[in-house]
PDB file of C-alpha atoms in Angstrom:
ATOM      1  CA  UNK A 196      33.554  31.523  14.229  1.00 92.00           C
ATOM      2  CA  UNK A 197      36.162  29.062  12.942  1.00 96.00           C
ATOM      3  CA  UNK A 198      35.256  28.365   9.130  1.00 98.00           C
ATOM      4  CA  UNK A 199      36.375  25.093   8.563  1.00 98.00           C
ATOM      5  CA  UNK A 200      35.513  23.571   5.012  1.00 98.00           C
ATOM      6  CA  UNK A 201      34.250  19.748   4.959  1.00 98.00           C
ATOM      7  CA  UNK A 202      35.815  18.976   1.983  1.00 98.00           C
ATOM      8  CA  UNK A 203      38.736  20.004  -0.469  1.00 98.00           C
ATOM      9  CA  UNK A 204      41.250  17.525  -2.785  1.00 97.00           C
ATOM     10  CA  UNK A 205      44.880  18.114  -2.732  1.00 98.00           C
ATOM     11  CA  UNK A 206      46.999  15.835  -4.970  1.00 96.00           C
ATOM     12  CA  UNK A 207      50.435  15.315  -6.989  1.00 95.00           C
ATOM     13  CA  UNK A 208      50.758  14.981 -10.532  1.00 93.00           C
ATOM     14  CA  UNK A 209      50.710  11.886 -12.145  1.00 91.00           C
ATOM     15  CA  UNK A 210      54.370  10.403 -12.607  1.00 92.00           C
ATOM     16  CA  UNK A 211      55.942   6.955 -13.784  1.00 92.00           C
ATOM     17  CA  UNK A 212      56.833   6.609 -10.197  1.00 91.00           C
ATOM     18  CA  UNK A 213      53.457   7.898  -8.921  1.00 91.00           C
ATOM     19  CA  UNK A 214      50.802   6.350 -11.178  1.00 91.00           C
ATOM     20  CA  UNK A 215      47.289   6.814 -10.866  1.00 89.00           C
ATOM     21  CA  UNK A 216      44.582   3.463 -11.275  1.00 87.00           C
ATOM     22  CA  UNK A 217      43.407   3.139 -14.504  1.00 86.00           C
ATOM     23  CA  UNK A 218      40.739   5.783 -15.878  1.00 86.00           C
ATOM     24  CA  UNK A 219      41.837   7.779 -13.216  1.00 85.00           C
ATOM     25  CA  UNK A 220      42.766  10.723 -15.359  1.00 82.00           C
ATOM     26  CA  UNK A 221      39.080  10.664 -16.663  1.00 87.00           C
ATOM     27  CA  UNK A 222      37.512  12.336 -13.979  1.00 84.00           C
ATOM     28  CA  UNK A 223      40.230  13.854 -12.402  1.00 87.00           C
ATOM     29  CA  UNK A 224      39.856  17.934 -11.600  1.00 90.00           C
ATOM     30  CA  UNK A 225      43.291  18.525 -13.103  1.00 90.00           C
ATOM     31  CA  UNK A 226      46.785  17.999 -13.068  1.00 92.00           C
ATOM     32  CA  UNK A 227      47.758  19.005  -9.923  1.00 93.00           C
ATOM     33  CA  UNK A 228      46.337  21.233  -6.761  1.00 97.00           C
ATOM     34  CA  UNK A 229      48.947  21.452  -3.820  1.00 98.00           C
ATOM     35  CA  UNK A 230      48.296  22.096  -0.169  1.00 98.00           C
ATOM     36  CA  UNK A 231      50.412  25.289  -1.191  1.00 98.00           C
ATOM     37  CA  UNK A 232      47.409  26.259  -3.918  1.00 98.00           C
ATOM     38  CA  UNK A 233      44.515  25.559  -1.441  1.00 98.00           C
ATOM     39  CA  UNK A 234      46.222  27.822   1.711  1.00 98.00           C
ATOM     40  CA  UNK A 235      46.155  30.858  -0.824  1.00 98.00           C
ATOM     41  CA  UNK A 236      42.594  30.275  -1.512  1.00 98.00           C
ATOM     42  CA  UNK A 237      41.667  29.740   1.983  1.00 98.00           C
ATOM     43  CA  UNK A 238      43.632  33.219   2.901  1.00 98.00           C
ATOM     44  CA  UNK A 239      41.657  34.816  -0.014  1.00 98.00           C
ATOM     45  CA  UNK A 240      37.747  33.811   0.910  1.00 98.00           C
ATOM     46  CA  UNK A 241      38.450  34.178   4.690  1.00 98.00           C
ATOM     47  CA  UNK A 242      38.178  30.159   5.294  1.00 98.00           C
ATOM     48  CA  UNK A 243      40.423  29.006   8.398  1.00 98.00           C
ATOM     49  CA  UNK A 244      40.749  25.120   8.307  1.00 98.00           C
ATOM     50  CA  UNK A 245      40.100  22.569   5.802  1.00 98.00           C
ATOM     51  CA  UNK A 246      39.591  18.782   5.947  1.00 98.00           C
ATOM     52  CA  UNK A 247      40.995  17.587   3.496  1.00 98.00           C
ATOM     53  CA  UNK A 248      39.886  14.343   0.990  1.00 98.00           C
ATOM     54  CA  UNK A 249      42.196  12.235  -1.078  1.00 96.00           C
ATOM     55  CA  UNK A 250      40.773  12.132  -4.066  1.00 94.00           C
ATOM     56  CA  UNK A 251      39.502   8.939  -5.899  1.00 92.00           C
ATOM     57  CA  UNK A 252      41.509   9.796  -9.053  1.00 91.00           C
ATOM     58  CA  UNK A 253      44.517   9.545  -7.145  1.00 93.00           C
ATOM     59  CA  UNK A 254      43.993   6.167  -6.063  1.00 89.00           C
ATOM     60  CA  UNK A 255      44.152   4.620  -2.396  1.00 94.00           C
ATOM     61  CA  UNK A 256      46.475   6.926  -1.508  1.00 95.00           C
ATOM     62  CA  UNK A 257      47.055   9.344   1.705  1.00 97.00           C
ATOM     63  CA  UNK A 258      50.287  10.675   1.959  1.00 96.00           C
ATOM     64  CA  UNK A 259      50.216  14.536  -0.322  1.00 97.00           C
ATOM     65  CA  UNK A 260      46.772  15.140   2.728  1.00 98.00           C
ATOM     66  CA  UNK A 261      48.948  13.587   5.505  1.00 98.00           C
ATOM     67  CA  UNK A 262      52.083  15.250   4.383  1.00 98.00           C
ATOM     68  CA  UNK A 263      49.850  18.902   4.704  1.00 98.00           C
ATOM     69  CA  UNK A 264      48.602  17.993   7.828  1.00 98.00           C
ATOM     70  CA  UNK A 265      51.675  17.760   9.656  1.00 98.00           C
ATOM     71  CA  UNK A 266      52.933  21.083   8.054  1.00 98.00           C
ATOM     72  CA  UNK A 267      50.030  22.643   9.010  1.00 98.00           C
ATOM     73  CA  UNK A 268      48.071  20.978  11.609  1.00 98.00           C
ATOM     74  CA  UNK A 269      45.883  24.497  12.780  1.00 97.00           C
ATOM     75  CA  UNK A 270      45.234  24.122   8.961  1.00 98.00           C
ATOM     76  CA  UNK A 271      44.238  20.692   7.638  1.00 98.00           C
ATOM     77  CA  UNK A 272      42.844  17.164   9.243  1.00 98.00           C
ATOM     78  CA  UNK A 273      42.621  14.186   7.166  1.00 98.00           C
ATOM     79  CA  UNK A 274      39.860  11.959   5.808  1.00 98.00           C
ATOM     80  CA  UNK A 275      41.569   9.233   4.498  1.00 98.00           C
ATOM     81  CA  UNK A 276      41.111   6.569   1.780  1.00 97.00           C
ATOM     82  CA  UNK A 277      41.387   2.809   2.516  1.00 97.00           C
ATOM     83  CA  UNK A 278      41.703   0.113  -0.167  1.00 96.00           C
ATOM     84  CA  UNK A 279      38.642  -2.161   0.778  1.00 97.00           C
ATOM     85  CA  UNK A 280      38.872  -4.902  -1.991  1.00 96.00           C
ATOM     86  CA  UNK A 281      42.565  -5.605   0.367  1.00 96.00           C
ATOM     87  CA  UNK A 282      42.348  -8.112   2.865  1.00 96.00           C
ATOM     88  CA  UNK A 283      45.525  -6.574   3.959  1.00 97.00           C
ATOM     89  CA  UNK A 284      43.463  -3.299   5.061  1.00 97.00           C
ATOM     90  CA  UNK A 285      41.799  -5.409   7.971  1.00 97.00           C
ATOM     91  CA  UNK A 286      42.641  -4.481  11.283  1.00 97.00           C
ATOM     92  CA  UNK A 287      43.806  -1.510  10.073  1.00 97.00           C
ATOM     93  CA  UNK A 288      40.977   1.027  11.571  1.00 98.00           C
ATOM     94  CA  UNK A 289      41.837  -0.064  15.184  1.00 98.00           C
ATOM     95  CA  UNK A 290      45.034   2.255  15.460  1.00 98.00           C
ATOM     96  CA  UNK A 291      43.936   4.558  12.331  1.00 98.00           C
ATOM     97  CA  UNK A 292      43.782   7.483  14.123  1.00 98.00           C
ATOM     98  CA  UNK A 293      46.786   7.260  15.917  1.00 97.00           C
ATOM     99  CA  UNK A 294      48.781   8.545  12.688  1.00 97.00           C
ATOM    100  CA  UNK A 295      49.098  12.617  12.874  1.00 97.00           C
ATOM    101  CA  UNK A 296      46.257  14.306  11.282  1.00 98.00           C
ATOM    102  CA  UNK A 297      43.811  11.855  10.392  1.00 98.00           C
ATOM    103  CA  UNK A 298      40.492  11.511  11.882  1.00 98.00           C
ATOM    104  CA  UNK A 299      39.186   9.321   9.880  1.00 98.00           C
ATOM    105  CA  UNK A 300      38.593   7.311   6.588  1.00 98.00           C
ATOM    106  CA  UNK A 301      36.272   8.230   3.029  1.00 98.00           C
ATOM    107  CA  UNK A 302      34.686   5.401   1.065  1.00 97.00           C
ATOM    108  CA  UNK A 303      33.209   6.491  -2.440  1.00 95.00           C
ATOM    109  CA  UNK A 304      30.579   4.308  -4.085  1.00 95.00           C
ATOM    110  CA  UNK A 305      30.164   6.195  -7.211  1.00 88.00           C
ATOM    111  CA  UNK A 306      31.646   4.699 -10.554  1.00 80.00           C
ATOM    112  CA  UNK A 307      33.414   1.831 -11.907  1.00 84.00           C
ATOM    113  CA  UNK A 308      33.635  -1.441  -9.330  1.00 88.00           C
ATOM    114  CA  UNK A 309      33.566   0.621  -6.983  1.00 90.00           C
ATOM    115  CA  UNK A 310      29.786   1.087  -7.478  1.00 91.00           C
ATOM    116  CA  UNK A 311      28.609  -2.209  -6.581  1.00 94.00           C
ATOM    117  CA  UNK A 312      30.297  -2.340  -3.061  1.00 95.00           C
ATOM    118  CA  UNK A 313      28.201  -1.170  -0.786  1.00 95.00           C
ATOM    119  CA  UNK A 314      25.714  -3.790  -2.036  1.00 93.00           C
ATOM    120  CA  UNK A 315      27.664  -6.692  -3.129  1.00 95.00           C
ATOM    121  CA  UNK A 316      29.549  -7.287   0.172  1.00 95.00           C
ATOM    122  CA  UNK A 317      32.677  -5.799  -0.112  1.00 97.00           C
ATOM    123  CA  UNK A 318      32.496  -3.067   2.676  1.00 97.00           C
ATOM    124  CA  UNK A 319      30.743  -5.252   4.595  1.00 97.00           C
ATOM    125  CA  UNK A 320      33.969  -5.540   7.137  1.00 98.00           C
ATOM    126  CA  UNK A 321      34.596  -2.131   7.502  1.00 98.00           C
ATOM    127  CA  UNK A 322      31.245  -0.781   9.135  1.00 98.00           C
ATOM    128  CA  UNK A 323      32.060  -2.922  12.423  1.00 98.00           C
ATOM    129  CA  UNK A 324      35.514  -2.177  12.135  1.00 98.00           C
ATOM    130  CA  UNK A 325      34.914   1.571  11.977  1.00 98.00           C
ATOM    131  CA  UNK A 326      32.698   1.746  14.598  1.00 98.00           C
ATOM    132  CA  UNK A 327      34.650  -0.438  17.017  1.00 98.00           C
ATOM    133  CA  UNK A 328      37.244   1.716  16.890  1.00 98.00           C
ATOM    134  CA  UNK A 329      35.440   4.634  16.762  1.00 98.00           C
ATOM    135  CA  UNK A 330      36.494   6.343  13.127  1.00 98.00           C
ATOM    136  CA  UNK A 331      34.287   8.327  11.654  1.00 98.00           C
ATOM    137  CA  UNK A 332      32.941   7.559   7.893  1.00 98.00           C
ATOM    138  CA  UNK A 333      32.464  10.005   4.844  1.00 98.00           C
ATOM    139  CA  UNK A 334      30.604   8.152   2.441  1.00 98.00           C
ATOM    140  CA  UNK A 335      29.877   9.279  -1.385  1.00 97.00           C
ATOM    141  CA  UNK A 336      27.093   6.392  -2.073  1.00 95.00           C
ATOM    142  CA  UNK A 337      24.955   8.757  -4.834  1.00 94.00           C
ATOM    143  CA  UNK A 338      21.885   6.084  -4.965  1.00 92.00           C
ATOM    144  CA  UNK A 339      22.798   4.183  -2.076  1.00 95.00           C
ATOM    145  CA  UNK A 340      20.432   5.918   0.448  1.00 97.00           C
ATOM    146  CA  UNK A 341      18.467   2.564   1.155  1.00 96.00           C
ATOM    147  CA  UNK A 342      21.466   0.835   2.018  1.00 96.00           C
ATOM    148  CA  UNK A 343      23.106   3.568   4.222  1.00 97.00           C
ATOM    149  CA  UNK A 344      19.998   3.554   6.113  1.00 98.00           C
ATOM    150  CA  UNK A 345      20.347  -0.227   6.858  1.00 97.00           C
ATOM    151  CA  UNK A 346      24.052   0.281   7.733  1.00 98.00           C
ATOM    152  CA  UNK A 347      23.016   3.654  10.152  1.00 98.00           C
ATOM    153  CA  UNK A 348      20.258   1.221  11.967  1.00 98.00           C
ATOM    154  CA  UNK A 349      22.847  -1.834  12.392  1.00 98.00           C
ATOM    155  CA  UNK A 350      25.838   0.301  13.327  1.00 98.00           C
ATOM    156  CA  UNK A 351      24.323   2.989  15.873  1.00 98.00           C
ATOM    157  CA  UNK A 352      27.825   4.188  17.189  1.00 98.00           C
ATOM    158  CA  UNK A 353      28.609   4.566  13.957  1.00 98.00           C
ATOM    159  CA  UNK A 354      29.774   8.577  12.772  1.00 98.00           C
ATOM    160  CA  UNK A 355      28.297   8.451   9.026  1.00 98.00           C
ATOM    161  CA  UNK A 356      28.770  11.168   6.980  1.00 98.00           C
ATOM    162  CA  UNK A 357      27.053  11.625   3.788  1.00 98.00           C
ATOM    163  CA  UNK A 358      28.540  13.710   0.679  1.00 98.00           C
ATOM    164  CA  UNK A 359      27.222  16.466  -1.182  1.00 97.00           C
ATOM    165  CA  UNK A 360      23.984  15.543   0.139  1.00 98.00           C
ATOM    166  CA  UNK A 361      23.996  12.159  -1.535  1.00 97.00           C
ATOM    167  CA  UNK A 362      23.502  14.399  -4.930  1.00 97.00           C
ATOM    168  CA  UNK A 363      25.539  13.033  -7.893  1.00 93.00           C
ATOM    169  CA  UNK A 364      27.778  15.494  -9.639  1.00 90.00           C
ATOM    170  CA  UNK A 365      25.370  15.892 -12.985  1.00 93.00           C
ATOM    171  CA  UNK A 366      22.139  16.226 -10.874  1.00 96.00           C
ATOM    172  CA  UNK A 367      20.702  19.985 -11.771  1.00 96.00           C
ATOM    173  CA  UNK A 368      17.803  21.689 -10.298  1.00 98.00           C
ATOM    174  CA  UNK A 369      14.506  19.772  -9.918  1.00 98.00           C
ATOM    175  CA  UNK A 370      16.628  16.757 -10.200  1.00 98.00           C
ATOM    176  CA  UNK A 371      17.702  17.378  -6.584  1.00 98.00           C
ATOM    177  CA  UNK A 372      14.547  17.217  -5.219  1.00 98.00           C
ATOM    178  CA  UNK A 373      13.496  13.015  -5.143  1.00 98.00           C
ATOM    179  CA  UNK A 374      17.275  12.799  -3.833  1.00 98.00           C
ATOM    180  CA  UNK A 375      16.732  14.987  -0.690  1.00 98.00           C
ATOM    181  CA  UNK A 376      13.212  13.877  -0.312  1.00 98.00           C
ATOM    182  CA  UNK A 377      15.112  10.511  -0.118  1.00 98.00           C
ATOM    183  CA  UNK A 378      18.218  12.104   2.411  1.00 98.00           C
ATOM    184  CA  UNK A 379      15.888  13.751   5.098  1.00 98.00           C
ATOM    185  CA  UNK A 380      14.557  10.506   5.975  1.00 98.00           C
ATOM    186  CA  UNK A 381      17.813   9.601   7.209  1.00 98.00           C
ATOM    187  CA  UNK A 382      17.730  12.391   9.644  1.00 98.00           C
ATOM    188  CA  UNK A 383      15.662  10.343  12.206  1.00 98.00           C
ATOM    189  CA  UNK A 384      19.481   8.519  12.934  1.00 98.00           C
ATOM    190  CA  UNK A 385      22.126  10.239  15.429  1.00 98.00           C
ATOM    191  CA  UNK A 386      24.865   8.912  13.808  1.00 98.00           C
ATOM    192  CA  UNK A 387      24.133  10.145  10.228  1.00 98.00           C
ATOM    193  CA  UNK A 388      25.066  13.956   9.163  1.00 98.00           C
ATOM    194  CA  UNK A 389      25.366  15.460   5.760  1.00 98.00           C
ATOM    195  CA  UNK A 390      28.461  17.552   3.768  1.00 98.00           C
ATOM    196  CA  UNK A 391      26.628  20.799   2.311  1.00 98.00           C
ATOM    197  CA  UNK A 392      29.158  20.498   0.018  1.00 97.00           C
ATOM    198  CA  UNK A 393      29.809  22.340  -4.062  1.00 96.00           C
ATOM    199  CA  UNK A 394      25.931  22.713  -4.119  1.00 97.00           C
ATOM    200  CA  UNK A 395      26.061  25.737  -6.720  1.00 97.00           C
ATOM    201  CA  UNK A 396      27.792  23.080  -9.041  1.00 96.00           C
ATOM    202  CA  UNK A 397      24.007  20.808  -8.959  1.00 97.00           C
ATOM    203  CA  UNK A 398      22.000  24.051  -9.845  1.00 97.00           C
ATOM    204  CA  UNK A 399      21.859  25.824 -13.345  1.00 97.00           C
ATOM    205  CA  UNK A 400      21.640  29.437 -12.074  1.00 96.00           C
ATOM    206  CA  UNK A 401      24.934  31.998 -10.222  1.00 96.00           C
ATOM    207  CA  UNK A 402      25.658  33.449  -7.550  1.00 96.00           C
ATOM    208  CA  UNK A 403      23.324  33.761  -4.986  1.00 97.00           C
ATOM    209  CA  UNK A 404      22.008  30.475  -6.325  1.00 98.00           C
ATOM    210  CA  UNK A 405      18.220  31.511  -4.819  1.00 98.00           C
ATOM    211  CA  UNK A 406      17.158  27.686  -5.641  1.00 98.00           C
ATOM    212  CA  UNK A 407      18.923  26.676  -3.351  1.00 98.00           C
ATOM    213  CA  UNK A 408      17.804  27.929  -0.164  1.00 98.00           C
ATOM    214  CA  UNK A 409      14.984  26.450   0.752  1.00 98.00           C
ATOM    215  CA  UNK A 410      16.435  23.358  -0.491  1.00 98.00           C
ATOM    216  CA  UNK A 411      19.406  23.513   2.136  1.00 98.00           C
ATOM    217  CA  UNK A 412      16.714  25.000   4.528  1.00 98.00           C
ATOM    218  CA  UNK A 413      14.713  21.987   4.234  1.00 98.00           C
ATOM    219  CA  UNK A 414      18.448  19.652   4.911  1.00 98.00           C
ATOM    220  CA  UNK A 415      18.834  21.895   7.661  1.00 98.00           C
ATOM    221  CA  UNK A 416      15.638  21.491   9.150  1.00 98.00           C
ATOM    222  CA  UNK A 417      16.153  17.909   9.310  1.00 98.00           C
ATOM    223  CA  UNK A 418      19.204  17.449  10.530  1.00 98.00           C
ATOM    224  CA  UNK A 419      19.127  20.406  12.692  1.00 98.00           C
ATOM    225  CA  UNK A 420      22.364  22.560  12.012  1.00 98.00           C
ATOM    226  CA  UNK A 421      24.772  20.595  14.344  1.00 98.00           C
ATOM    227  CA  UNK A 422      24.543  18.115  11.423  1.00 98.00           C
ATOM    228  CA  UNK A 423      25.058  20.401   8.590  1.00 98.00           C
ATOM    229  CA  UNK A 424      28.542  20.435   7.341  1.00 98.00           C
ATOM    230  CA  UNK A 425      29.206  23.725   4.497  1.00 98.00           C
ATOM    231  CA  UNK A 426      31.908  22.754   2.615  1.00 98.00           C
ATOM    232  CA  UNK A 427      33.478  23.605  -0.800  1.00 98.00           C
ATOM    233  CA  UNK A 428      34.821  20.755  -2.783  1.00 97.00           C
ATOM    234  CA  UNK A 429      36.628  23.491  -4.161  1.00 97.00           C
ATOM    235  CA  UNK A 430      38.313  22.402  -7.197  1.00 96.00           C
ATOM    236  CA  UNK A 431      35.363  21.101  -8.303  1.00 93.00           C
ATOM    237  CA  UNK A 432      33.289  23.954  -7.622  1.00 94.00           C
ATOM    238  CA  UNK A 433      31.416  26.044 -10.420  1.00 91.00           C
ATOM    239  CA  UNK A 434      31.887  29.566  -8.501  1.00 96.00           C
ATOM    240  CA  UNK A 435      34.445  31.490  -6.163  1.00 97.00           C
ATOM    241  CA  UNK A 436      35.023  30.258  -3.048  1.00 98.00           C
ATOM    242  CA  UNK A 437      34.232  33.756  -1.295  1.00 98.00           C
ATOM    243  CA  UNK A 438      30.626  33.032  -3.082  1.00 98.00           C
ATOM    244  CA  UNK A 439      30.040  29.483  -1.910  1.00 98.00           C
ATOM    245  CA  UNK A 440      30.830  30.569   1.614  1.00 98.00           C
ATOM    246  CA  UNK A 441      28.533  34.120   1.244  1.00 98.00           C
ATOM    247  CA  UNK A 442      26.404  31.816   0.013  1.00 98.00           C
ATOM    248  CA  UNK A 443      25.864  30.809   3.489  1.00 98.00           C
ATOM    249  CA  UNK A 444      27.296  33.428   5.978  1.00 97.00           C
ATOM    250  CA  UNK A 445      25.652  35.920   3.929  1.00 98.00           C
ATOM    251  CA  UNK A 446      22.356  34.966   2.218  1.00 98.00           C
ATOM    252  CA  UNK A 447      20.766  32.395   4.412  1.00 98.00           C
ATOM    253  CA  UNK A 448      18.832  34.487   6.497  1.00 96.00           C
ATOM    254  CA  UNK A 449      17.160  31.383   8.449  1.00 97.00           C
ATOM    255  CA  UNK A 450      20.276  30.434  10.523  1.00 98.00           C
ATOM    256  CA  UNK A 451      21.040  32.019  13.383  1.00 98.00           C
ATOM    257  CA  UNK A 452      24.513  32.461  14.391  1.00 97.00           C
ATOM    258  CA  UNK A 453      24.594  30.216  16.697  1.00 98.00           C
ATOM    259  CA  UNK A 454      23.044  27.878  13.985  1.00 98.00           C
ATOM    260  CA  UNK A 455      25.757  29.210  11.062  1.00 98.00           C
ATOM    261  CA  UNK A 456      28.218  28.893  13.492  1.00 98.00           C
ATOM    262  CA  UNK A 457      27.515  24.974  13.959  1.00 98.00           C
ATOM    263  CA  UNK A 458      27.356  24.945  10.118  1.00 98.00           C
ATOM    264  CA  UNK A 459      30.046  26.690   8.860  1.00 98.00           C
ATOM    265  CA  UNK A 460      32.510  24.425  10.803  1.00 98.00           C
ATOM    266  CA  UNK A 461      31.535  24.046  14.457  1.00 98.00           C
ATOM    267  CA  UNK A 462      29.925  20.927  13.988  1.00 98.00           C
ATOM    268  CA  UNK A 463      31.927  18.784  11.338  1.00 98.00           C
ATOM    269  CA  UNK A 464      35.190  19.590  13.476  1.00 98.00           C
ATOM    270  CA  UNK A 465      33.524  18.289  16.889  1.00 98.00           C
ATOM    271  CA  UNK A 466      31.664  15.280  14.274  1.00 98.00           C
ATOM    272  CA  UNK A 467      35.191  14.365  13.326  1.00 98.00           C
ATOM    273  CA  UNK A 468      36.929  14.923  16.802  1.00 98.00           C
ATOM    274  CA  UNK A 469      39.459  17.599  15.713  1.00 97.00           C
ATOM    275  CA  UNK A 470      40.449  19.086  18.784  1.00 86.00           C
TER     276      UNK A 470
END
């Protein structure tokens, strides 16, 4: 079994010649975490690959993930941001894949401006785009479910990812629930999967985090497990990385390993066409 996380962030510090956008530093997850940082992790909680996500914070920027990549391409594959407010950025998906470790492109719809896109026409361009040219979509769209269901329907060749299971980053506990009674509904469309991804950080309790299994059953169930992406979002992550992958190799006794193997990195990396 080849573990391959969904998600982590690499980035560089902030510098006068490397700013970040405005209120980036807000929400950022630190200073710096380097593709250096990440490898010793991986070697330490027995993870093999990782694909990697610019972060937001960063800005619309690729090159620290693309820059890992090609040191390390049995390591890290790319899921890379694209400025969609740019009309320069059109176009751009038809040959997106050809640069050397990325497979595809992450859209966030979660805070500032940013928020209002999916609804207020601003991404509108880059669904057909995307799925002309066959790139594969993360999306982060926390209370966008209704209108990634209308984008799934219109766009069936499509690859949609969802993140974190469409959870927000303060939801705890029973908050999950309405959220994921909201996600498996989007199960019923071939082209939509879901990230597993930082789930201890939405629940209150530690390590084994026993809430959460039959709520990731019930994802699992839905989706069936070739759909089911585990994943860390590590440096965002409110335990060890060994625990949020025991989490599943070790204390979800409802897979199978044919099923865990699917889940634990089997499916994202044929999702995302990482050969």
């Amino acid at each position: 079994m080849i573990i391959t996380d969904a998600q982590a962030h690499i980035w560089d510090p902030e510098t006068p010649d490397r700013p970040w956008p405005p209120g980036g530093r807000d929400f950022a997850h630190g200073d710096q975490f380097s593709a250096d940082e990440l490898l010793a992790e991986m070697a330490a909680a027995g993870v093999d690959a990782t694909v990697l996500v610019p972060p937001s914070f960063e800005g619309d920027r690729n090159d620290t993930c693309l820059a890992a990549a090609r040191a390390h391409p049995d390591k890290f594959r790319v899921m890379g941001r694209i400025t969609l407010t740019d009309q320069a950025s059109r176009g751009k998906l038809a040959t997106w894949r050809d640069e050397a470790g990325m497979l595809g492109i992450r859209v966030t719809f979660s805070r500032g401006p940013a928020a209002d896109w999916l609804t207020d026409g601003t991404a509108d361009w880059m669904w057909p785009e995307a799925e002309a040219a066959g790139v594969p979509v993360m999306v982060f769209a926390p209370g966008g479910l209704e209108s990634v269901d209308r984008i799934a329907a219109r766009h069936p060749n499509l690859r949609l990812t969802l993140d974190h299971l469409a959870l927000r980053t303060d939801v705890r506990d029973a908050g999950m629930d309405p959220v994921l009674d909201d996600l498996v509904k989007l199960a019923k469309y071939d082209n939509v999967a879901v990230k597993a991804t930082c789930l201890p950080s939405n629940v209150t309790e530690g390590y084994p985090c026993p809430s959460l299994h039959d709520r990731i059953r019930r994802v699992v169930d839905a989706f069936e497990p070739r759909r089911v992406f585990w994943g860390s979002d590590l440096t965002r992550l409110s335990c060890t990385y060994d625990e949020v992958r025991r989490l599943f190799v070790d204390e979800l006794g409802f897979l199978s390993p044919t099923d865990l193997g699917w889940v634990m990195g089997r499916g994202v990396r044929e999702w995302l066409g990482w050969q």
